[in-house]
Amino acid sequence: MSEAPNVYDAEPIPAEARAEIDRMLQSGDLFRYTSADASPVALLEQEFAELLGAKFALAVSSCSNALFLSMKALGLPRDAKVLIPAFTFAAVPSSVVHAECQPILVEVADNYRVNMEDFAAKLTDDIQAVIISHMRGHTSDMDAIMELCDAKGVPVIEDAAHSLGTTWNGKNIGTIGKIGCFSFQSYKLINAGEGGIMITDDPDLIAQAIIMSGAYEHNWKKHPVVHDRFEYWQNKLPLYNVRMQNLSAAVIRPQIKEVPRRVSDGLANHDYVAGKLNASPFLTVPDPLKPESRAPDSIQFNLDGFTDEETLAFASEAKARGIAVQVFGLSKDNARAFWNWQFIGYTPELPETRAMLMRACDVRLPARLTTPDLDFIADALTGAAEAVKSAAQAVA
């Protein structure tokens, strides 16, 4: 039997990043605002905005802090209700709580996308903002979401942590709502270990976010944008000091040119494995929505007709065959299971999302994998499902 592929290691950091880091270590110039000229962070903001086709970008310490700053820049009052999908990572409701707002959870279907009927019902007059998490890169119906939110004048923040390179009707995810937020954490398309960035076309929002990110005194003058708005907001806003530092930007910038290749390879890998999984009578990979062109670095699939015991047995059997499977609803203390978010103060009844999470499986699938790697993964998963169901039938 061939060796199981390593699905956790990221691609090597480009050599030019290492050279730039060495230069900075020699100079000690790590703070974005000490550079006489444009710092690596400022250059990253310019290049990322150009990549996505946005007017403005602000690099910060994490995607969670980008979401937090987005809500603060929108001026949401204390206890404002913010609508979010119930299938997301705990960092998203955490950012809402951190912004002193109240997360309201919306049902998510077994295709991992927002249930639009429940969304429309919960988009009541007291909702003051919406965060749409494109969880694991799955895009909800952004046409319907934007139509409903625009009609009510409710701003939409896109949590695009998993969706760099994804498009909807040819438009980059992250540029559809008022603000888009992206992640550079290790398991994302661009890897800096940690880090995040927000994009917007709104000059007033970016000016507020820049100041609140920690552009104290007159450091905002080193941002080559919207100086007319900085003068207005100076000293009117609190400083949260969630800046990105130059070492992170140096790691990120050389990877920007790798995005198209990683998107193409990641999608090809995903679709290859999805075809093999969908051939099994026990596994289903949901289809993308028609306007969506995805950029996946993992694969999610549902177990069909499995009990809880069989689902746990499947995860164990897959692991024995060399592939670790996360079952969102059955992994202890999983941060993607909404009933574990005790910090939001309530646990809603969301039967559709709960049922999905109890059978939804997650496997890493980085773009660097080869065809033999993909075959190993697909064979391990389909073989594990077949073995569990065969054992169950033998007992019955």
mmCIF file of C-alpha atoms in Angstrom:
data_model
loop_
_atom_site.group_PDB
_atom_site.id
_atom_site.type_symbol
_atom_site.label_atom_id
_atom_site.label_comp_id
_atom_site.label_asym_id
_atom_site.label_seq_id
_atom_site.Cartn_x
_atom_site.Cartn_y
_atom_site.Cartn_z
ATOM 1 C CA MET A 1 0.000 0.000 0.000
ATOM 2 C CA SER A 2 1.343 3.452 -0.878
ATOM 3 C CA GLU A 3 2.081 6.014 1.834
ATOM 4 C CA ALA A 4 -0.664 8.395 2.925
ATOM 5 C CA PRO A 5 -0.153 11.928 1.587
ATOM 6 C CA ASN A 6 0.651 14.776 3.963
ATOM 7 C CA VAL A 7 -2.328 17.117 3.649
ATOM 8 C CA TYR A 8 -1.267 19.558 6.378
ATOM 9 C CA ASP A 9 2.045 21.056 5.266
ATOM 10 C CA ALA A 10 1.761 24.241 3.213
ATOM 11 C CA GLU A 11 3.809 25.038 0.136
ATOM 12 C CA PRO A 12 7.306 26.423 0.775
ATOM 13 C CA ILE A 13 7.512 30.183 1.265
ATOM 14 C CA PRO A 14 9.070 31.739 -1.886
ATOM 15 C CA ALA A 15 12.795 32.492 -1.722
ATOM 16 C CA GLU A 16 12.221 36.185 -2.395
ATOM 17 C CA ALA A 17 10.236 36.386 0.841
ATOM 18 C CA ARG A 18 13.147 34.935 2.767
ATOM 19 C CA ALA A 19 15.512 37.456 1.171
ATOM 20 C CA GLU A 20 13.220 40.348 2.138
ATOM 21 C CA ILE A 21 12.932 39.032 5.692
ATOM 22 C CA ASP A 22 16.721 38.849 5.974
ATOM 23 C CA ARG A 23 16.941 42.462 4.815
ATOM 24 C CA MET A 24 14.420 43.579 7.426
ATOM 25 C CA LEU A 25 16.099 41.611 10.188
ATOM 26 C CA GLN A 26 19.332 43.410 9.365
ATOM 27 C CA SER A 27 17.628 46.792 9.548
ATOM 28 C CA GLY A 28 15.234 45.980 12.390
ATOM 29 C CA ASP A 29 12.525 47.777 10.366
ATOM 30 C CA LEU A 30 9.521 45.646 11.349
ATOM 31 C CA PHE A 31 6.864 48.242 12.243
ATOM 32 C CA ARG A 32 4.765 49.350 9.279
ATOM 33 C CA TYR A 33 4.949 53.044 10.177
ATOM 34 C CA THR A 34 8.731 53.425 10.616
ATOM 35 C CA SER A 35 9.554 53.097 6.913
ATOM 36 C CA ALA A 36 10.501 56.293 5.144
ATOM 37 C CA ASP A 37 8.912 54.974 1.954
ATOM 38 C CA ALA A 38 6.026 52.558 1.418
ATOM 39 C CA SER A 39 6.371 49.708 3.910
ATOM 40 C CA PRO A 40 5.897 46.053 2.932
ATOM 41 C CA VAL A 41 2.450 46.229 4.573
ATOM 42 C CA ALA A 42 1.475 49.282 2.506
ATOM 43 C CA LEU A 43 2.685 47.586 -0.673
ATOM 44 C CA LEU A 44 0.705 44.463 0.219
ATOM 45 C CA GLU A 45 -2.456 46.554 0.638
ATOM 46 C CA GLN A 46 -1.971 48.129 -2.776
ATOM 47 C CA GLU A 47 -1.258 44.803 -4.496
ATOM 48 C CA PHE A 48 -4.126 42.956 -2.822
ATOM 49 C CA ALA A 49 -6.630 45.682 -3.704
ATOM 50 C CA GLU A 50 -5.467 45.490 -7.327
ATOM 51 C CA LEU A 51 -5.763 41.676 -7.299
ATOM 52 C CA LEU A 52 -9.395 41.818 -6.172
ATOM 53 C CA GLY A 53 -10.383 44.967 -8.075
ATOM 54 C CA ALA A 54 -11.143 46.953 -4.923
ATOM 55 C CA LYS A 55 -10.311 50.594 -4.246
ATOM 56 C CA PHE A 56 -8.929 50.150 -0.737
ATOM 57 C CA ALA A 57 -7.372 47.484 1.474
ATOM 58 C CA LEU A 58 -6.181 47.378 5.081
ATOM 59 C CA ALA A 59 -3.933 44.573 6.335
ATOM 60 C CA VAL A 60 -4.394 43.573 9.983
ATOM 61 C CA SER A 61 -3.408 40.837 12.403
ATOM 62 C CA SER A 62 -6.220 38.381 11.528
ATOM 63 C CA CYS A 63 -9.399 37.963 9.520
ATOM 64 C CA SER A 64 -11.281 38.032 12.829
ATOM 65 C CA ASN A 65 -9.941 41.514 13.487
ATOM 66 C CA ALA A 66 -10.838 42.547 9.939
ATOM 67 C CA LEU A 67 -14.429 41.493 10.665
ATOM 68 C CA PHE A 68 -14.340 43.303 14.013
ATOM 69 C CA LEU A 69 -13.043 46.535 12.453
ATOM 70 C CA SER A 70 -15.667 46.251 9.716
ATOM 71 C CA MET A 71 -18.453 46.306 12.276
ATOM 72 C CA LYS A 72 -16.858 49.166 14.213
ATOM 73 C CA ALA A 73 -16.387 51.190 11.003
ATOM 74 C CA LEU A 74 -20.058 50.638 10.156
ATOM 75 C CA GLY A 75 -20.876 52.336 13.459
ATOM 76 C CA LEU A 76 -23.015 49.507 14.798
ATOM 77 C CA PRO A 77 -24.342 50.387 18.240
ATOM 78 C CA ARG A 78 -23.980 48.196 21.315
ATOM 79 C CA ASP A 79 -26.292 45.137 21.115
ATOM 80 C CA ALA A 80 -26.947 45.606 17.390
ATOM 81 C CA LYS A 81 -28.224 42.390 15.822
ATOM 82 C CA VAL A 82 -25.949 40.911 13.160
ATOM 83 C CA LEU A 83 -27.216 38.049 10.986
ATOM 84 C CA ILE A 84 -24.664 35.261 10.361
ATOM 85 C CA PRO A 85 -24.823 31.702 8.980
ATOM 86 C CA ALA A 86 -24.965 28.979 11.618
ATOM 87 C CA PHE A 87 -22.255 27.075 9.743
ATOM 88 C CA THR A 88 -19.064 29.047 10.227
ATOM 89 C CA PHE A 89 -15.988 29.070 12.439
ATOM 90 C CA ALA A 90 -16.315 30.282 16.039
ATOM 91 C CA ALA A 91 -14.151 33.303 15.215
ATOM 92 C CA VAL A 92 -17.065 34.856 13.303
ATOM 93 C CA PRO A 93 -19.614 35.007 16.140
ATOM 94 C CA SER A 94 -16.671 35.869 18.404
ATOM 95 C CA SER A 95 -15.914 38.956 16.304
ATOM 96 C CA VAL A 96 -19.575 39.974 16.593
ATOM 97 C CA VAL A 97 -19.439 39.624 20.374
ATOM 98 C CA HIS A 98 -16.117 41.486 20.457
ATOM 99 C CA ALA A 99 -17.811 44.351 18.606
ATOM 100 C CA GLU A 100 -20.455 44.346 21.390
ATOM 101 C CA CYS A 101 -23.130 43.151 18.985
ATOM 102 C CA GLN A 102 -25.485 40.164 19.058
ATOM 103 C CA PRO A 103 -25.116 37.333 16.522
ATOM 104 C CA ILE A 104 -28.378 35.987 15.086
ATOM 105 C CA LEU A 105 -27.903 32.582 13.471
ATOM 106 C CA VAL A 106 -29.449 31.503 10.163
ATOM 107 C CA GLU A 107 -30.073 27.931 9.043
ATOM 108 C CA VAL A 108 -27.641 26.353 6.579
ATOM 109 C CA ALA A 109 -28.696 23.581 4.191
ATOM 110 C CA ASP A 110 -26.975 20.272 3.488
ATOM 111 C CA ASN A 111 -25.152 21.928 0.570
ATOM 112 C CA TYR A 112 -23.370 24.113 3.203
ATOM 113 C CA ARG A 113 -25.054 27.297 1.961
ATOM 114 C CA VAL A 114 -27.483 29.683 3.647
ATOM 115 C CA ASN A 115 -31.120 28.583 3.655
ATOM 116 C CA MET A 116 -32.617 31.586 1.867
ATOM 117 C CA GLU A 117 -36.119 31.069 3.266
ATOM 118 C CA ASP A 118 -34.797 31.248 6.828
ATOM 119 C CA PHE A 119 -32.512 34.159 5.890
ATOM 120 C CA ALA A 120 -35.419 36.175 4.505
ATOM 121 C CA ALA A 121 -37.536 35.409 7.584
ATOM 122 C CA LYS A 122 -34.789 36.498 9.990
ATOM 123 C CA LEU A 123 -33.808 39.648 8.061
ATOM 124 C CA THR A 124 -36.189 41.679 10.191
ATOM 125 C CA ASP A 125 -36.213 45.440 10.660
ATOM 126 C CA ASP A 126 -33.999 45.207 13.760
ATOM 127 C CA ILE A 127 -31.112 43.538 11.886
ATOM 128 C CA GLN A 128 -28.392 46.169 11.427
ATOM 129 C CA ALA A 129 -25.745 44.181 9.514
ATOM 130 C CA VAL A 130 -25.193 40.821 7.836
ATOM 131 C CA ILE A 131 -22.014 38.748 7.751
ATOM 132 C CA ILE A 132 -22.018 36.078 5.076
ATOM 133 C CA SER A 133 -19.396 33.410 5.768
ATOM 134 C CA HIS A 134 -18.427 31.618 2.586
ATOM 135 C CA MET A 135 -17.595 28.680 4.823
ATOM 136 C CA ARG A 136 -14.958 26.343 3.403
ATOM 137 C CA GLY A 137 -15.313 28.321 0.167
ATOM 138 C CA HIS A 138 -18.986 27.483 -0.434
ATOM 139 C CA THR A 139 -20.802 30.531 -1.793
ATOM 140 C CA SER A 140 -24.393 31.187 -0.781
ATOM 141 C CA ASP A 141 -26.839 32.822 -3.197
ATOM 142 C CA MET A 142 -25.262 36.277 -3.220
ATOM 143 C CA ASP A 143 -27.764 37.630 -5.755
ATOM 144 C CA ALA A 144 -30.701 36.861 -3.464
ATOM 145 C CA ILE A 145 -28.818 37.982 -0.347
ATOM 146 C CA MET A 146 -27.817 41.336 -1.818
ATOM 147 C CA GLU A 147 -31.301 41.978 -3.207
ATOM 148 C CA LEU A 148 -32.879 41.418 0.205
ATOM 149 C CA CYS A 149 -30.242 43.412 2.100
ATOM 150 C CA ASP A 150 -30.166 46.309 -0.380
ATOM 151 C CA ALA A 151 -33.946 46.612 -0.170
ATOM 152 C CA LYS A 152 -33.656 47.075 3.594
ATOM 153 C CA GLY A 153 -30.484 49.162 3.511
ATOM 154 C CA VAL A 154 -28.585 46.560 5.551
ATOM 155 C CA PRO A 155 -24.803 46.431 4.919
ATOM 156 C CA VAL A 156 -23.247 43.068 4.028
ATOM 157 C CA ILE A 157 -19.795 42.012 5.205
ATOM 158 C CA GLU A 158 -18.300 39.042 3.365
ATOM 159 C CA ASP A 159 -16.244 36.650 5.455
ATOM 160 C CA ALA A 160 -14.117 35.378 2.576
ATOM 161 C CA ALA A 161 -11.466 33.691 4.714
ATOM 162 C CA HIS A 162 -11.819 30.506 2.623
ATOM 163 C CA SER A 163 -12.700 32.160 -0.693
ATOM 164 C CA LEU A 164 -9.720 34.029 -2.113
ATOM 165 C CA GLY A 165 -9.933 33.366 -5.853
ATOM 166 C CA THR A 166 -13.609 32.381 -5.870
ATOM 167 C CA THR A 167 -15.934 34.301 -8.192
ATOM 168 C CA TRP A 168 -19.703 34.782 -8.371
ATOM 169 C CA ASN A 169 -20.998 35.622 -11.855
ATOM 170 C CA GLY A 170 -17.400 36.542 -12.671
ATOM 171 C CA LYS A 171 -17.111 38.994 -9.767
ATOM 172 C CA ASN A 172 -14.536 38.362 -7.063
ATOM 173 C CA ILE A 173 -15.934 37.148 -3.763
ATOM 174 C CA GLY A 174 -15.231 39.829 -1.187
ATOM 175 C CA THR A 175 -16.190 42.643 -3.557
ATOM 176 C CA ILE A 176 -19.943 41.981 -3.623
ATOM 177 C CA GLY A 177 -20.832 43.238 -0.149
ATOM 178 C CA LYS A 178 -19.853 46.524 1.471
ATOM 179 C CA ILE A 179 -16.674 45.011 2.924
ATOM 180 C CA GLY A 180 -14.750 41.805 2.245
ATOM 181 C CA CYS A 181 -12.454 40.127 4.794
ATOM 182 C CA PHE A 182 -9.758 37.549 4.018
ATOM 183 C CA SER A 183 -7.376 35.354 6.027
ATOM 184 C CA PHE A 184 -3.677 34.566 5.677
ATOM 185 C CA GLN A 185 -3.697 31.876 8.373
ATOM 186 C CA SER A 186 -1.630 28.785 7.591
ATOM 187 C CA TYR A 187 -4.419 26.676 6.055
ATOM 188 C CA LYS A 188 -5.592 29.401 3.656
ATOM 189 C CA LEU A 189 -4.678 29.955 -0.001
ATOM 190 C CA ILE A 190 -1.978 32.446 1.032
ATOM 191 C CA ASN A 191 -0.073 31.386 4.137
ATOM 192 C CA ALA A 192 1.555 33.812 6.568
ATOM 193 C CA GLY A 193 0.843 31.756 9.680
ATOM 194 C CA GLU A 194 -1.527 34.515 10.795
ATOM 195 C CA GLY A 195 -2.878 37.726 9.325
ATOM 196 C CA GLY A 196 -5.904 39.168 7.591
ATOM 197 C CA ILE A 197 -7.005 41.932 5.271
ATOM 198 C CA MET A 198 -10.188 43.879 4.572
ATOM 199 C CA ILE A 199 -11.208 45.485 1.279
ATOM 200 C CA THR A 200 -13.853 48.071 0.432
ATOM 201 C CA ASP A 201 -14.678 50.782 -2.079
ATOM 202 C CA ASP A 202 -15.991 53.103 0.645
ATOM 203 C CA PRO A 203 -13.469 55.856 1.555
ATOM 204 C CA ASP A 204 -15.135 56.689 4.859
ATOM 205 C CA LEU A 205 -15.123 53.058 6.018
ATOM 206 C CA ILE A 206 -11.459 52.524 5.156
ATOM 207 C CA ALA A 207 -10.449 55.783 6.832
ATOM 208 C CA GLN A 208 -12.156 54.772 10.076
ATOM 209 C CA ALA A 209 -10.755 51.235 9.925
ATOM 210 C CA ILE A 210 -7.206 52.490 9.337
ATOM 211 C CA ILE A 211 -7.336 54.819 12.327
ATOM 212 C CA MET A 212 -8.917 52.192 14.598
ATOM 213 C CA SER A 213 -6.394 49.560 13.465
ATOM 214 C CA GLY A 214 -3.730 51.643 15.219
ATOM 215 C CA ALA A 215 -2.740 54.548 12.961
ATOM 216 C CA TYR A 216 -2.321 56.830 15.959
ATOM 217 C CA GLU A 217 -1.301 60.488 15.876
ATOM 218 C CA HIS A 218 -0.575 61.135 12.192
ATOM 219 C CA ASN A 219 0.566 57.704 11.033
ATOM 220 C CA TRP A 220 -2.424 57.676 8.700
ATOM 221 C CA LYS A 221 -0.413 60.030 6.485
ATOM 222 C CA LYS A 222 1.641 56.995 5.425
ATOM 223 C CA HIS A 223 -1.478 55.510 3.798
ATOM 224 C CA PRO A 224 -1.686 56.925 0.247
ATOM 225 C CA VAL A 225 -5.496 57.119 0.317
ATOM 226 C CA VAL A 226 -8.428 59.257 1.546
ATOM 227 C CA HIS A 227 -6.432 61.843 3.496
ATOM 228 C CA ASP A 228 -9.450 64.160 3.383
ATOM 229 C CA ARG A 229 -11.378 61.694 5.546
ATOM 230 C CA PHE A 230 -8.569 61.019 8.051
ATOM 231 C CA GLU A 231 -8.557 64.647 9.171
ATOM 232 C CA TYR A 232 -12.233 64.326 10.078
ATOM 233 C CA TRP A 233 -11.864 61.077 12.059
ATOM 234 C CA GLN A 234 -8.606 61.929 13.854
ATOM 235 C CA ASN A 235 -9.068 61.555 17.668
ATOM 236 C CA LYS A 236 -12.770 60.684 17.295
ATOM 237 C CA LEU A 237 -12.193 56.910 17.244
ATOM 238 C CA PRO A 238 -10.642 54.408 19.678
ATOM 239 C CA LEU A 239 -7.423 52.616 18.735
ATOM 240 C CA TYR A 240 -7.547 48.811 18.821
ATOM 241 C CA ASN A 241 -3.962 48.222 17.631
ATOM 242 C CA VAL A 242 -4.542 45.218 15.373
ATOM 243 C CA ARG A 243 -1.938 46.199 12.777
ATOM 244 C CA MET A 244 -0.037 43.777 10.568
ATOM 245 C CA GLN A 245 3.740 43.963 10.883
ATOM 246 C CA ASN A 246 6.243 43.961 8.035
ATOM 247 C CA LEU A 247 7.476 40.369 8.423
ATOM 248 C CA SER A 248 3.993 39.021 7.703
ATOM 249 C CA ALA A 249 3.628 41.243 4.645
ATOM 250 C CA ALA A 250 7.005 40.076 3.351
ATOM 251 C CA VAL A 251 5.808 36.455 3.575
ATOM 252 C CA ILE A 252 2.500 37.233 1.845
ATOM 253 C CA ARG A 253 3.498 39.460 -1.071
ATOM 254 C CA PRO A 254 5.465 36.902 -3.162
ATOM 255 C CA GLN A 255 2.543 34.471 -2.845
ATOM 256 C CA ILE A 256 0.063 36.816 -4.536
ATOM 257 C CA LYS A 257 1.349 35.846 -7.978
ATOM 258 C CA GLU A 258 0.810 32.179 -7.030
ATOM 259 C CA VAL A 259 -2.927 32.674 -6.488
ATOM 260 C CA PRO A 260 -4.117 31.853 -10.056
ATOM 261 C CA ARG A 261 -2.094 28.629 -10.141
ATOM 262 C CA ARG A 262 -3.227 27.565 -6.685
ATOM 263 C CA VAL A 263 -6.853 28.289 -7.564
ATOM 264 C CA SER A 264 -6.652 26.269 -10.780
ATOM 265 C CA ASP A 265 -4.844 23.317 -9.200
ATOM 266 C CA GLY A 266 -7.034 23.345 -6.099
ATOM 267 C CA LEU A 267 -10.244 23.266 -8.122
ATOM 268 C CA ALA A 268 -8.947 20.493 -10.366
ATOM 269 C CA ASN A 269 -7.944 18.414 -7.322
ATOM 270 C CA HIS A 270 -11.295 18.985 -5.644
ATOM 271 C CA ASP A 271 -13.342 18.061 -8.684
ATOM 272 C CA TYR A 272 -11.239 14.937 -9.329
ATOM 273 C CA VAL A 273 -11.816 13.635 -5.793
ATOM 274 C CA ALA A 274 -15.461 14.768 -5.823
ATOM 275 C CA GLY A 275 -16.097 12.657 -8.911
ATOM 276 C CA LYS A 276 -14.742 9.583 -7.171
ATOM 277 C CA LEU A 277 -16.677 10.221 -3.957
ATOM 278 C CA ASN A 278 -19.939 10.859 -5.784
ATOM 279 C CA ALA A 279 -19.572 7.458 -7.461
ATOM 280 C CA SER A 280 -20.051 5.870 -4.033
ATOM 281 C CA PRO A 281 -23.650 5.204 -2.939
ATOM 282 C CA PHE A 282 -22.712 6.386 0.565
ATOM 283 C CA LEU A 283 -21.022 9.753 -0.100
ATOM 284 C CA THR A 284 -22.276 13.001 -1.655
ATOM 285 C CA VAL A 285 -20.312 16.121 -2.561
ATOM 286 C CA PRO A 286 -22.860 18.915 -3.163
ATOM 287 C CA ASP A 287 -22.688 20.707 -6.502
ATOM 288 C CA PRO A 288 -21.646 24.372 -6.636
ATOM 289 C CA LEU A 289 -24.317 26.926 -7.411
ATOM 290 C CA LYS A 290 -24.397 27.883 -11.087
ATOM 291 C CA PRO A 291 -22.873 31.410 -10.794
ATOM 292 C CA GLU A 292 -20.057 30.135 -8.575
ATOM 293 C CA SER A 293 -16.479 29.324 -9.639
ATOM 294 C CA ARG A 294 -14.740 27.938 -6.568
ATOM 295 C CA ALA A 295 -11.161 27.979 -5.267
ATOM 296 C CA PRO A 296 -11.162 25.070 -2.772
ATOM 297 C CA ASP A 297 -8.240 23.774 -0.706
ATOM 298 C CA SER A 298 -10.350 21.161 1.094
ATOM 299 C CA ILE A 299 -13.304 18.941 0.315
ATOM 300 C CA GLN A 300 -16.582 18.498 2.197
ATOM 301 C CA PHE A 301 -19.001 15.651 1.673
ATOM 302 C CA ASN A 302 -22.070 14.177 3.357
ATOM 303 C CA LEU A 303 -22.539 10.617 4.592
ATOM 304 C CA ASP A 304 -25.797 9.212 3.230
ATOM 305 C CA GLY A 305 -27.906 6.934 5.443
ATOM 306 C CA PHE A 306 -25.391 6.673 8.295
ATOM 307 C CA THR A 307 -26.255 6.509 11.988
ATOM 308 C CA ASP A 308 -24.159 8.401 14.540
ATOM 309 C CA GLU A 309 -22.345 5.172 15.402
ATOM 310 C CA GLU A 310 -21.654 4.405 11.736
ATOM 311 C CA THR A 311 -20.436 7.973 11.183
ATOM 312 C CA LEU A 312 -17.927 7.652 14.028
ATOM 313 C CA ALA A 313 -16.916 4.234 12.719
ATOM 314 C CA PHE A 314 -16.357 5.776 9.277
ATOM 315 C CA ALA A 315 -14.031 8.427 10.714
ATOM 316 C CA SER A 316 -12.082 5.748 12.580
ATOM 317 C CA GLU A 317 -11.863 3.496 9.521
ATOM 318 C CA ALA A 318 -10.697 6.385 7.313
ATOM 319 C CA LYS A 319 -8.015 7.272 9.861
ATOM 320 C CA ALA A 320 -6.865 3.655 9.930
ATOM 321 C CA ARG A 321 -6.494 3.905 6.166
ATOM 322 C CA GLY A 322 -4.341 7.027 6.523
ATOM 323 C CA ILE A 323 -6.841 9.883 6.083
ATOM 324 C CA ALA A 324 -8.069 12.038 8.958
ATOM 325 C CA VAL A 325 -11.717 13.072 8.607
ATOM 326 C CA GLN A 326 -13.357 15.793 10.647
ATOM 327 C CA VAL A 327 -17.087 15.297 11.172
ATOM 328 C CA PHE A 328 -18.193 18.790 12.174
ATOM 329 C CA GLY A 329 -21.008 17.772 14.493
ATOM 330 C CA LEU A 330 -19.426 14.686 16.069
ATOM 331 C CA SER A 331 -15.889 15.967 16.733
ATOM 332 C CA LYS A 332 -15.627 16.896 20.425
ATOM 333 C CA ASP A 333 -15.750 20.662 21.084
ATOM 334 C CA ASN A 334 -15.671 21.415 17.351
ATOM 335 C CA ALA A 335 -15.469 25.196 16.841
ATOM 336 C CA ARG A 336 -17.718 24.933 13.775
ATOM 337 C CA ALA A 337 -20.672 23.418 15.672
ATOM 338 C CA PHE A 338 -22.969 26.261 16.728
ATOM 339 C CA TRP A 339 -24.079 24.520 19.941
ATOM 340 C CA ASN A 340 -20.513 24.881 21.232
ATOM 341 C CA TRP A 341 -20.657 28.696 21.008
ATOM 342 C CA GLN A 342 -21.741 29.177 24.618
ATOM 343 C CA PHE A 343 -20.246 32.680 24.612
ATOM 344 C CA ILE A 344 -23.090 34.043 22.444
ATOM 345 C CA GLY A 345 -25.478 33.561 25.352
ATOM 346 C CA TYR A 346 -28.036 31.243 23.781
ATOM 347 C CA THR A 347 -28.316 28.087 21.704
ATOM 348 C CA PRO A 348 -30.920 28.417 18.952
ATOM 349 C CA GLU A 349 -33.004 25.594 17.559
ATOM 350 C CA LEU A 350 -31.544 25.029 14.102
ATOM 351 C CA PRO A 351 -32.530 21.478 13.139
ATOM 352 C CA GLU A 352 -31.462 21.726 9.492
ATOM 353 C CA THR A 353 -27.962 22.969 10.314
ATOM 354 C CA ARG A 354 -27.619 20.471 13.178
ATOM 355 C CA ALA A 355 -28.585 17.548 10.931
ATOM 356 C CA MET A 356 -26.123 18.670 8.265
ATOM 357 C CA LEU A 357 -23.244 19.047 10.739
ATOM 358 C CA MET A 358 -23.835 15.539 12.104
ATOM 359 C CA ARG A 359 -23.046 13.978 8.707
ATOM 360 C CA ALA A 360 -20.829 16.616 7.034
ATOM 361 C CA CYS A 361 -17.203 15.525 6.658
ATOM 362 C CA ASP A 362 -14.133 17.636 6.014
ATOM 363 C CA VAL A 363 -10.774 16.628 4.522
ATOM 364 C CA ARG A 364 -7.818 18.844 3.657
ATOM 365 C CA LEU A 365 -6.974 18.883 -0.065
ATOM 366 C CA PRO A 366 -4.158 21.360 -0.768
ATOM 367 C CA ALA A 367 -3.358 22.412 -4.313
ATOM 368 C CA ARG A 368 0.119 20.827 -4.228
ATOM 369 C CA LEU A 369 -1.233 17.233 -4.140
ATOM 370 C CA THR A 370 -0.544 14.908 -7.061
ATOM 371 C CA THR A 371 -2.918 12.492 -8.787
ATOM 372 C CA PRO A 372 -1.597 9.478 -6.801
ATOM 373 C CA ASP A 373 -2.221 11.477 -3.620
ATOM 374 C CA LEU A 374 -5.771 12.210 -4.708
ATOM 375 C CA ASP A 375 -6.400 8.573 -5.596
ATOM 376 C CA PHE A 376 -5.141 7.502 -2.165
ATOM 377 C CA ILE A 377 -7.504 9.932 -0.426
ATOM 378 C CA ALA A 378 -10.534 9.024 -2.532
ATOM 379 C CA ASP A 379 -9.915 5.299 -2.209
ATOM 380 C CA ALA A 380 -9.479 5.571 1.562
ATOM 381 C CA LEU A 381 -12.756 7.457 1.941
ATOM 382 C CA THR A 382 -14.864 5.306 -0.353
ATOM 383 C CA GLY A 383 -13.278 2.151 1.063
ATOM 384 C CA ALA A 384 -13.992 3.257 4.631
ATOM 385 C CA ALA A 385 -17.643 3.956 3.822
ATOM 386 C CA GLU A 386 -18.010 0.585 2.103
ATOM 387 C CA ALA A 387 -16.357 -1.237 5.017
ATOM 388 C CA VAL A 388 -18.613 0.394 7.619
ATOM 389 C CA LYS A 389 -21.790 -0.287 5.677
ATOM 390 C CA SER A 390 -20.735 -3.873 4.941
ATOM 391 C CA ALA A 391 -20.105 -4.480 8.633
ATOM 392 C CA ALA A 392 -23.475 -2.991 9.526
ATOM 393 C CA GLN A 393 -25.251 -5.184 6.997
ATOM 394 C CA ALA A 394 -23.446 -8.271 8.322
ATOM 395 C CA VAL A 395 -24.675 -7.555 11.837
ATOM 396 C CA ALA A 396 -28.198 -6.922 10.602
#
